[in-house]
Amino acid sequence: MLALRLARGAHPLVQLRRLLVAAASAGTGFLLLCTLGYAMGHPEAAADAVLRLVWCLVPLAATVYFAVAVARSDPGTKPRPGLSAVGLGPARLTLLAAISTAVACTLGSMLALLFFLHLRGDLSGLPFDGAARELLAADEPLPLAAALTLLTLVPLTASAASALTLRPRTARQGARQSDAAAQDPAQEDQPAAAPTGLPWGVALLAAGLAVETYASHAPGPSGLPMPGGLGGSPSGVLAGWALTAFGLALAGPGLTYQCGRALQAVRPGAVRLLAGRVLQEEARRIGRPLGVVCAVASGAYAASVLYERGGKAAPDLGPLSTLGAILVVGCAVATLVTAVIEARQARRHTTSALLRLGAPASMLRGAAALRAGALLAVFGPLTWAVAELSAIPLAGR
């Protein structure tokens, strides 16, 4: 009940983010139910049904990632003075965040079930009633237990991931930082420590490209068919692609930190110094979502290059493949936007202090433009290079 009251009294922007989580959950739930409908209508093609279910894990992971980002940026679950006195400590706030995430995802799952039943023709009186009877096996009785089991995947996974990510550890970290600052007061004026994932991210990126190249030349069948008519791809190629994407996500914070460091090199002025310090402070917050967006963009670009080299004008995407692609791209971009908004809210006190000290607004805008330009100059060519290197082995197969 408390979680519902906090959700009802939240800011409209927070409500919009929760509605977007519900929409993403609805799309993923609908894909899962369509997989169930295909299995019901094609009992002889059990392997294809399982493969469709496996491909649903990609939009499922994107939806959970977005839901965790929204839960982390929710101001209603942040520790505030006086909340501990009424029993809302860090553990209880983490529980509220998990409950709020579960409520939003459950709402989306219920909408997916209603839309699925409507397209099957089980619910009448609305437009497009029974428009997909053959696709969703309307002649077969719907196994309710299987449908509900699939629909609980998103709420349970998202709420568990939110609880794991927001588990009460900030107090211990804050105590360690306070002790370090007391021993060395000069650390208070220094930016946060550099992220340590850059070497591992580069290693995983190189390993993924190597695995993809080796698997593309290995003898054997074409392997797993990809959505949208991409044909068969060896499982090793797909594993290499996954390693590449994970490497980009892991290297994102380190690359963002190094961008901030480069902006402060060679006698920086006030604008470059401010832009570099902000990038270093926000490297962990926006670096990983930025790396995920680059991974998604490189995958989309590699797919388009693969079609062009294969002599095809455009991919023959069906409605379900299009929905899955929209979910993955939309959740990745929405997660990045959420992280940027969260970072802006985190530094609002610093921005207000600079304005009170007489800093012109043009300097803050120039620093923001410089940060965006530095990130684009690093992540843009990196995304293009990874996409080209990923498409070469596939095109040569």
Coordinates of C-alpha atoms in Angstrom, one line a residue:
M1 CA 0.0 0.0 0.0
L2 CA 2.9 2.4 0.8
A3 CA 4.4 1.6 -2.6
L4 CA 1.2 2.5 -4.3
R5 CA 0.9 5.8 -2.4
L6 CA 4.5 6.8 -3.3
A7 CA 3.8 5.9 -6.9
R8 CA 0.6 8.0 -7.0
G9 CA 2.3 11.0 -5.5
A10 CA 5.4 10.9 -7.7
H11 CA 6.5 13.5 -10.3
P12 CA 4.9 13.3 -13.8
L13 CA 8.3 12.5 -15.3
V14 CA 8.7 9.6 -12.9
Q15 CA 5.2 8.4 -13.7
L16 CA 6.1 8.5 -17.4
R17 CA 9.1 6.3 -16.9
R18 CA 7.0 3.8 -15.0
L19 CA 4.5 3.8 -17.8
L20 CA 7.3 3.1 -20.2
V21 CA 8.4 0.2 -18.1
A22 CA 4.8 -1.1 -18.2
A23 CA 4.8 -0.7 -22.0
A24 CA 8.1 -2.6 -22.4
S25 CA 6.8 -5.3 -20.2
A26 CA 3.6 -5.5 -22.3
G27 CA 5.6 -5.9 -25.5
T28 CA 7.9 -8.6 -24.1
G29 CA 4.9 -10.4 -22.5
F30 CA 3.1 -10.3 -25.9
L31 CA 6.2 -11.8 -27.6
L32 CA 6.3 -14.6 -25.1
L33 CA 2.6 -15.3 -25.5
C34 CA 3.0 -15.3 -29.3
T35 CA 5.7 -18.0 -28.9
L36 CA 3.2 -20.0 -26.9
G37 CA 0.6 -19.5 -29.7
Y38 CA 3.1 -20.8 -32.3
A39 CA 3.8 -23.9 -30.2
M40 CA 0.1 -24.6 -29.8
G41 CA -0.5 -24.2 -33.6
H42 CA 2.6 -26.2 -34.6
P43 CA 3.0 -29.1 -32.2
E44 CA 5.3 -30.9 -34.7
A45 CA 7.8 -28.0 -34.7
A46 CA 8.9 -28.1 -31.1
A47 CA 12.4 -27.1 -31.9
D48 CA 11.3 -24.0 -33.7
A49 CA 9.1 -23.0 -30.8
V50 CA 12.0 -23.4 -28.3
L51 CA 14.2 -21.3 -30.6
R52 CA 11.6 -18.6 -30.7
L53 CA 11.4 -18.6 -26.9
V54 CA 15.2 -18.3 -26.7
W55 CA 15.2 -15.3 -29.0
C56 CA 12.6 -13.7 -26.6
L57 CA 15.4 -13.6 -24.0
V58 CA 16.9 -10.6 -25.8
P59 CA 13.9 -8.2 -25.4
L60 CA 13.4 -9.7 -21.9
A61 CA 16.9 -8.7 -20.9
A62 CA 16.5 -5.3 -22.4
T63 CA 13.2 -4.8 -20.5
V64 CA 14.7 -5.9 -17.2
Y65 CA 17.7 -3.6 -17.8
F66 CA 15.4 -0.6 -18.4
A67 CA 13.2 -1.5 -15.4
V68 CA 16.3 -1.6 -13.1
A69 CA 17.5 1.8 -14.4
V70 CA 14.0 3.3 -13.7
A71 CA 14.0 1.8 -10.2
R72 CA 17.5 3.2 -9.5
S73 CA 16.5 6.7 -10.6
D74 CA 13.2 6.8 -8.7
P75 CA 13.3 9.6 -6.1
G76 CA 10.7 7.9 -4.0
T77 CA 13.1 5.1 -3.1
K78 CA 16.1 7.3 -2.2
P79 CA 17.2 7.6 1.4
R80 CA 16.0 10.9 2.9
P81 CA 16.2 12.5 6.4
G82 CA 13.5 11.3 8.7
L83 CA 12.5 8.1 6.8
S84 CA 14.6 5.8 9.1
A85 CA 12.7 7.2 12.1
V86 CA 9.4 5.8 10.6
G87 CA 10.9 2.5 9.7
L88 CA 11.9 3.3 6.1
G89 CA 15.6 2.4 6.2
P90 CA 17.7 1.3 3.2
A91 CA 16.4 -2.2 3.3
R92 CA 12.7 -1.2 3.3
L93 CA 13.3 1.4 0.5
T94 CA 14.9 -1.4 -1.5
L95 CA 11.8 -3.5 -1.0
L96 CA 9.6 -0.6 -2.0
A97 CA 11.6 -0.2 -5.2
A98 CA 11.2 -3.9 -6.0
I99 CA 7.5 -3.8 -5.3
S100 CA 7.1 -0.7 -7.5
T101 CA 8.9 -2.4 -10.3
A102 CA 6.8 -5.6 -10.0
V103 CA 3.6 -3.5 -10.0
A104 CA 4.6 -1.7 -13.3
C105 CA 5.7 -4.9 -15.0
T106 CA 2.6 -6.8 -13.8
L107 CA 0.4 -4.1 -15.3
G108 CA 2.2 -4.5 -18.6
S109 CA 1.9 -8.3 -18.5
M110 CA -1.9 -8.0 -17.9
L111 CA -2.2 -5.7 -20.9
A112 CA -0.3 -8.1 -23.0
L113 CA -2.6 -10.9 -22.0
L114 CA -5.7 -8.9 -22.8
F115 CA -4.3 -7.9 -26.2
F116 CA -3.3 -11.5 -26.9
L117 CA -6.8 -12.8 -26.1
H118 CA -8.3 -10.0 -28.1
L119 CA -6.3 -10.9 -31.2
R120 CA -7.2 -14.5 -30.7
G121 CA -10.9 -13.7 -30.7
D122 CA -11.4 -14.7 -27.1
L123 CA -12.5 -11.2 -26.2
S124 CA -15.0 -9.5 -28.5
G125 CA -16.5 -6.0 -29.0
L126 CA -13.2 -4.2 -29.9
P127 CA -11.5 -3.3 -33.2
F128 CA -9.3 -5.9 -34.7
D129 CA -11.2 -8.6 -32.9
G130 CA -9.7 -12.0 -33.9
A131 CA -7.4 -10.4 -36.4
A132 CA -4.6 -13.0 -35.7
R133 CA -6.6 -16.1 -35.2
E134 CA -4.4 -18.3 -37.4
L135 CA -1.2 -16.9 -36.1
L136 CA -2.1 -17.3 -32.4
A137 CA -3.8 -20.8 -32.7
A138 CA -7.3 -19.6 -31.8
D139 CA -8.8 -23.0 -32.5
E140 CA -6.7 -24.5 -29.7
P141 CA -7.6 -24.0 -26.0
L142 CA -5.2 -21.7 -24.2
P143 CA -3.2 -23.4 -21.4
L144 CA -3.8 -20.7 -18.8
A145 CA -1.0 -22.1 -16.5
A146 CA 1.6 -21.8 -19.2
A147 CA 0.5 -18.3 -20.2
L148 CA 0.6 -17.1 -16.6
T149 CA 4.0 -18.7 -16.2
L150 CA 5.4 -16.8 -19.2
L151 CA 3.8 -13.6 -18.1
T152 CA 5.4 -13.8 -14.6
L153 CA 8.9 -13.9 -16.1
V154 CA 9.3 -10.1 -16.6
P155 CA 7.8 -9.0 -13.2
L156 CA 9.8 -11.6 -11.2
T157 CA 13.1 -11.0 -13.0
A158 CA 12.8 -7.2 -13.0
S159 CA 11.9 -7.0 -9.3
A160 CA 14.6 -9.4 -8.3
A161 CA 17.2 -7.5 -10.4
S162 CA 16.0 -4.2 -8.9
A163 CA 16.3 -5.6 -5.4
L164 CA 19.8 -7.0 -6.1
T165 CA 21.0 -3.7 -7.7
L166 CA 19.6 -1.5 -5.0
R167 CA 20.5 -3.7 -2.0
P168 CA 21.6 -1.6 1.0
R169 CA 25.3 -1.1 0.5
T170 CA 25.4 2.7 0.1
A171 CA 25.8 3.2 3.9
R172 CA 28.9 1.1 4.1
Q173 CA 30.4 2.7 1.0
G174 CA 29.6 6.2 2.4
A175 CA 31.3 5.3 5.7
R176 CA 34.4 4.1 3.9
Q177 CA 34.5 7.2 1.8
S178 CA 34.1 9.4 4.9
D179 CA 36.9 7.6 6.6
A180 CA 39.2 8.0 3.6
A181 CA 38.4 11.7 3.4
A182 CA 39.1 12.2 7.1
Q183 CA 42.5 10.6 6.6
D184 CA 43.3 12.6 3.5
P185 CA 41.1 15.8 3.1
A186 CA 42.6 16.4 -0.3
Q187 CA 40.5 13.5 -1.6
E188 CA 37.4 15.6 -1.3
D189 CA 38.5 17.8 -4.1
Q190 CA 39.4 14.8 -6.4
P191 CA 36.9 13.1 -8.8
A192 CA 35.8 9.5 -8.1
A193 CA 38.3 6.7 -8.7
A194 CA 38.6 5.5 -12.3
P195 CA 36.4 2.5 -13.3
T196 CA 38.3 -0.7 -13.5
G197 CA 36.4 -2.4 -16.2
L198 CA 38.1 -1.0 -19.2
P199 CA 40.8 -3.6 -19.6
W200 CA 38.3 -6.4 -19.2
G201 CA 35.9 -4.8 -21.6
V202 CA 38.6 -4.5 -24.3
A203 CA 39.6 -8.1 -23.7
L204 CA 36.0 -9.3 -24.1
L205 CA 35.6 -7.2 -27.2
A206 CA 38.7 -8.7 -28.8
A207 CA 37.7 -12.2 -27.7
G208 CA 34.2 -11.8 -29.1
L209 CA 35.5 -10.7 -32.5
A210 CA 38.0 -13.5 -32.5
V211 CA 35.4 -16.1 -31.6
E212 CA 33.0 -14.7 -34.3
T213 CA 35.7 -14.9 -37.0
Y214 CA 36.8 -18.4 -36.0
A215 CA 33.2 -19.7 -35.9
S216 CA 32.3 -18.2 -39.2
H217 CA 35.0 -20.2 -41.0
A218 CA 34.4 -23.4 -39.0
P219 CA 32.9 -26.3 -41.1
G220 CA 29.4 -27.4 -40.2
P221 CA 25.7 -26.5 -40.6
S222 CA 24.5 -22.9 -40.8
G223 CA 23.3 -23.1 -37.2
L224 CA 20.6 -21.0 -35.4
P225 CA 18.3 -19.0 -37.7
M226 CA 18.1 -15.4 -36.7
P227 CA 14.9 -13.3 -36.6
G228 CA 13.9 -11.2 -39.6
G229 CA 15.2 -13.6 -42.3
L230 CA 18.9 -13.2 -41.5
G231 CA 19.3 -16.9 -42.3
G232 CA 21.4 -19.3 -40.3
S233 CA 24.3 -18.3 -38.1
P234 CA 26.6 -20.6 -36.2
S235 CA 26.1 -20.6 -32.5
G236 CA 29.7 -19.6 -32.1
V237 CA 29.2 -16.5 -34.2
L238 CA 26.2 -15.5 -32.0
A239 CA 28.3 -16.2 -28.8
G240 CA 31.0 -14.0 -30.2
W241 CA 28.5 -11.3 -30.9
A242 CA 27.2 -11.5 -27.3
L243 CA 30.8 -11.3 -26.0
T244 CA 31.4 -8.2 -28.1
A245 CA 28.2 -6.5 -26.8
F246 CA 29.1 -7.3 -23.2
G247 CA 32.6 -6.0 -23.7
L248 CA 31.3 -2.7 -25.0
A249 CA 29.0 -2.4 -22.0
L250 CA 31.8 -3.2 -19.6
A251 CA 34.2 -0.8 -21.3
G252 CA 31.7 2.1 -21.4
P253 CA 32.5 3.6 -17.9
G254 CA 36.2 3.4 -18.5
L255 CA 36.0 5.1 -21.9
T256 CA 33.7 7.8 -20.5
Y257 CA 36.2 8.4 -17.7
Q258 CA 39.1 8.6 -20.2
C259 CA 37.1 11.1 -22.3
G260 CA 36.8 13.4 -19.2
R261 CA 40.5 13.0 -18.6
A262 CA 41.4 13.9 -22.2
L263 CA 39.3 17.0 -21.9
Q264 CA 41.4 18.2 -19.0
A265 CA 44.7 17.6 -20.7
V266 CA 47.1 20.4 -21.9
R267 CA 46.3 23.5 -19.8
P268 CA 42.5 23.3 -19.8
G269 CA 40.3 26.4 -19.4
A270 CA 37.3 26.6 -17.2
V271 CA 34.9 25.1 -19.7
R272 CA 37.1 22.1 -20.5
L273 CA 37.9 21.6 -16.8
L274 CA 34.3 21.6 -15.8
A275 CA 33.3 19.3 -18.7
G276 CA 36.1 16.8 -17.9
R277 CA 35.4 16.7 -14.2
V278 CA 31.7 16.1 -14.8
L279 CA 32.4 13.2 -17.2
Q280 CA 34.7 11.6 -14.7
E281 CA 32.1 11.9 -11.9
E282 CA 29.4 10.5 -14.1
A283 CA 31.4 7.8 -15.8
R284 CA 29.8 4.9 -13.9
R285 CA 26.3 6.3 -14.2
I286 CA 26.2 7.0 -17.9
G287 CA 29.1 4.9 -19.2
R288 CA 27.4 1.5 -19.1
P289 CA 24.1 2.6 -20.7
L290 CA 26.2 4.3 -23.4
G291 CA 28.1 1.1 -24.0
V292 CA 24.8 -0.8 -24.3
V293 CA 23.5 1.7 -26.9
C294 CA 26.7 1.3 -28.9
A295 CA 26.4 -2.5 -28.8
V296 CA 22.8 -2.3 -30.0
A297 CA 23.7 0.3 -32.7
S298 CA 26.6 -1.8 -33.9
G299 CA 24.4 -4.9 -34.1
A300 CA 21.8 -3.0 -36.2
Y301 CA 24.5 -1.5 -38.4
A302 CA 26.1 -4.9 -38.9
A303 CA 22.8 -6.5 -39.9
S304 CA 22.2 -3.7 -42.5
V305 CA 25.7 -4.1 -43.9
L306 CA 25.2 -7.9 -44.1
Y307 CA 22.0 -7.5 -46.1
E308 CA 23.6 -5.0 -48.5
R309 CA 26.6 -7.3 -49.1
G310 CA 24.2 -10.2 -49.5
G311 CA 22.4 -8.5 -52.3
K312 CA 19.2 -7.8 -50.4
A313 CA 17.7 -4.3 -50.4
A314 CA 16.0 -4.5 -47.0
P315 CA 15.3 -7.1 -44.3
D316 CA 12.1 -9.0 -44.5
L317 CA 11.0 -8.3 -40.9
G318 CA 7.8 -9.7 -39.7
P319 CA 5.6 -8.0 -37.1
L320 CA 7.0 -9.9 -34.2
S321 CA 10.6 -9.4 -35.3
T322 CA 9.9 -5.7 -35.7
L323 CA 8.4 -5.6 -32.2
G324 CA 11.4 -7.3 -30.7
A325 CA 13.8 -4.9 -32.4
I326 CA 11.8 -1.9 -31.3
L327 CA 11.8 -3.2 -27.7
V328 CA 15.6 -3.7 -27.7
V329 CA 16.5 -0.4 -29.3
G330 CA 13.8 1.5 -27.3
C331 CA 14.8 0.1 -24.0
A332 CA 18.5 0.8 -24.6
V333 CA 17.9 4.4 -25.6
A334 CA 15.4 4.9 -22.8
T335 CA 17.9 3.6 -20.3
L336 CA 20.6 6.0 -21.5
V337 CA 18.1 8.9 -21.3
T338 CA 17.1 7.9 -17.8
A339 CA 20.8 7.7 -16.8
V340 CA 21.4 11.2 -18.2
I341 CA 18.4 12.6 -16.4
E342 CA 19.6 11.0 -13.2
A343 CA 23.1 12.4 -13.6
R344 CA 21.6 15.9 -14.2
Q345 CA 19.5 15.6 -11.0
A346 CA 22.6 14.5 -9.1
R347 CA 24.6 17.5 -10.0
R348 CA 21.8 20.1 -9.6
H349 CA 23.3 21.3 -6.3
T350 CA 26.7 21.9 -8.0
T351 CA 25.0 23.7 -10.9
S352 CA 23.0 26.0 -8.5
A353 CA 26.2 26.8 -6.6
L354 CA 28.0 27.7 -9.8
L355 CA 25.2 30.0 -10.8
R356 CA 25.2 31.7 -7.4
L357 CA 28.9 32.3 -7.7
G358 CA 28.3 34.2 -11.0
A359 CA 29.1 31.5 -13.5
P360 CA 27.4 32.4 -16.8
A361 CA 24.8 30.0 -18.1
S362 CA 26.6 29.9 -21.5
M363 CA 29.6 28.3 -19.8
L364 CA 27.4 25.5 -18.5
R365 CA 25.8 25.0 -21.9
G366 CA 29.3 25.0 -23.5
A367 CA 30.5 22.4 -21.0
A368 CA 27.5 20.2 -21.8
A369 CA 28.1 20.5 -25.6
L370 CA 31.7 19.7 -25.1
R371 CA 30.9 16.6 -23.1
A372 CA 28.5 15.4 -25.8
G373 CA 31.0 16.1 -28.5
A374 CA 33.7 14.2 -26.7
L375 CA 31.5 11.1 -26.2
L376 CA 30.4 11.2 -29.8
A377 CA 33.9 11.5 -31.1
V378 CA 35.0 8.3 -29.1
F379 CA 31.9 6.1 -29.2
G380 CA 30.8 6.9 -32.7
P381 CA 33.9 5.5 -34.5
L382 CA 34.1 2.7 -32.0
T383 CA 30.6 1.6 -32.9
W384 CA 31.2 1.8 -36.6
A385 CA 34.5 -0.2 -36.3
V386 CA 32.9 -2.9 -34.2
A387 CA 30.0 -3.2 -36.6
E388 CA 32.2 -3.5 -39.6
L389 CA 34.4 -6.1 -37.9
S390 CA 31.4 -8.1 -36.9
A391 CA 29.8 -8.0 -40.3
I392 CA 33.0 -9.2 -42.2
P393 CA 32.9 -12.8 -41.0
L394 CA 29.2 -13.1 -41.5
A395 CA 29.3 -11.7 -45.0
G396 CA 32.1 -14.0 -46.1
R397 CA 30.3 -17.1 -45.0

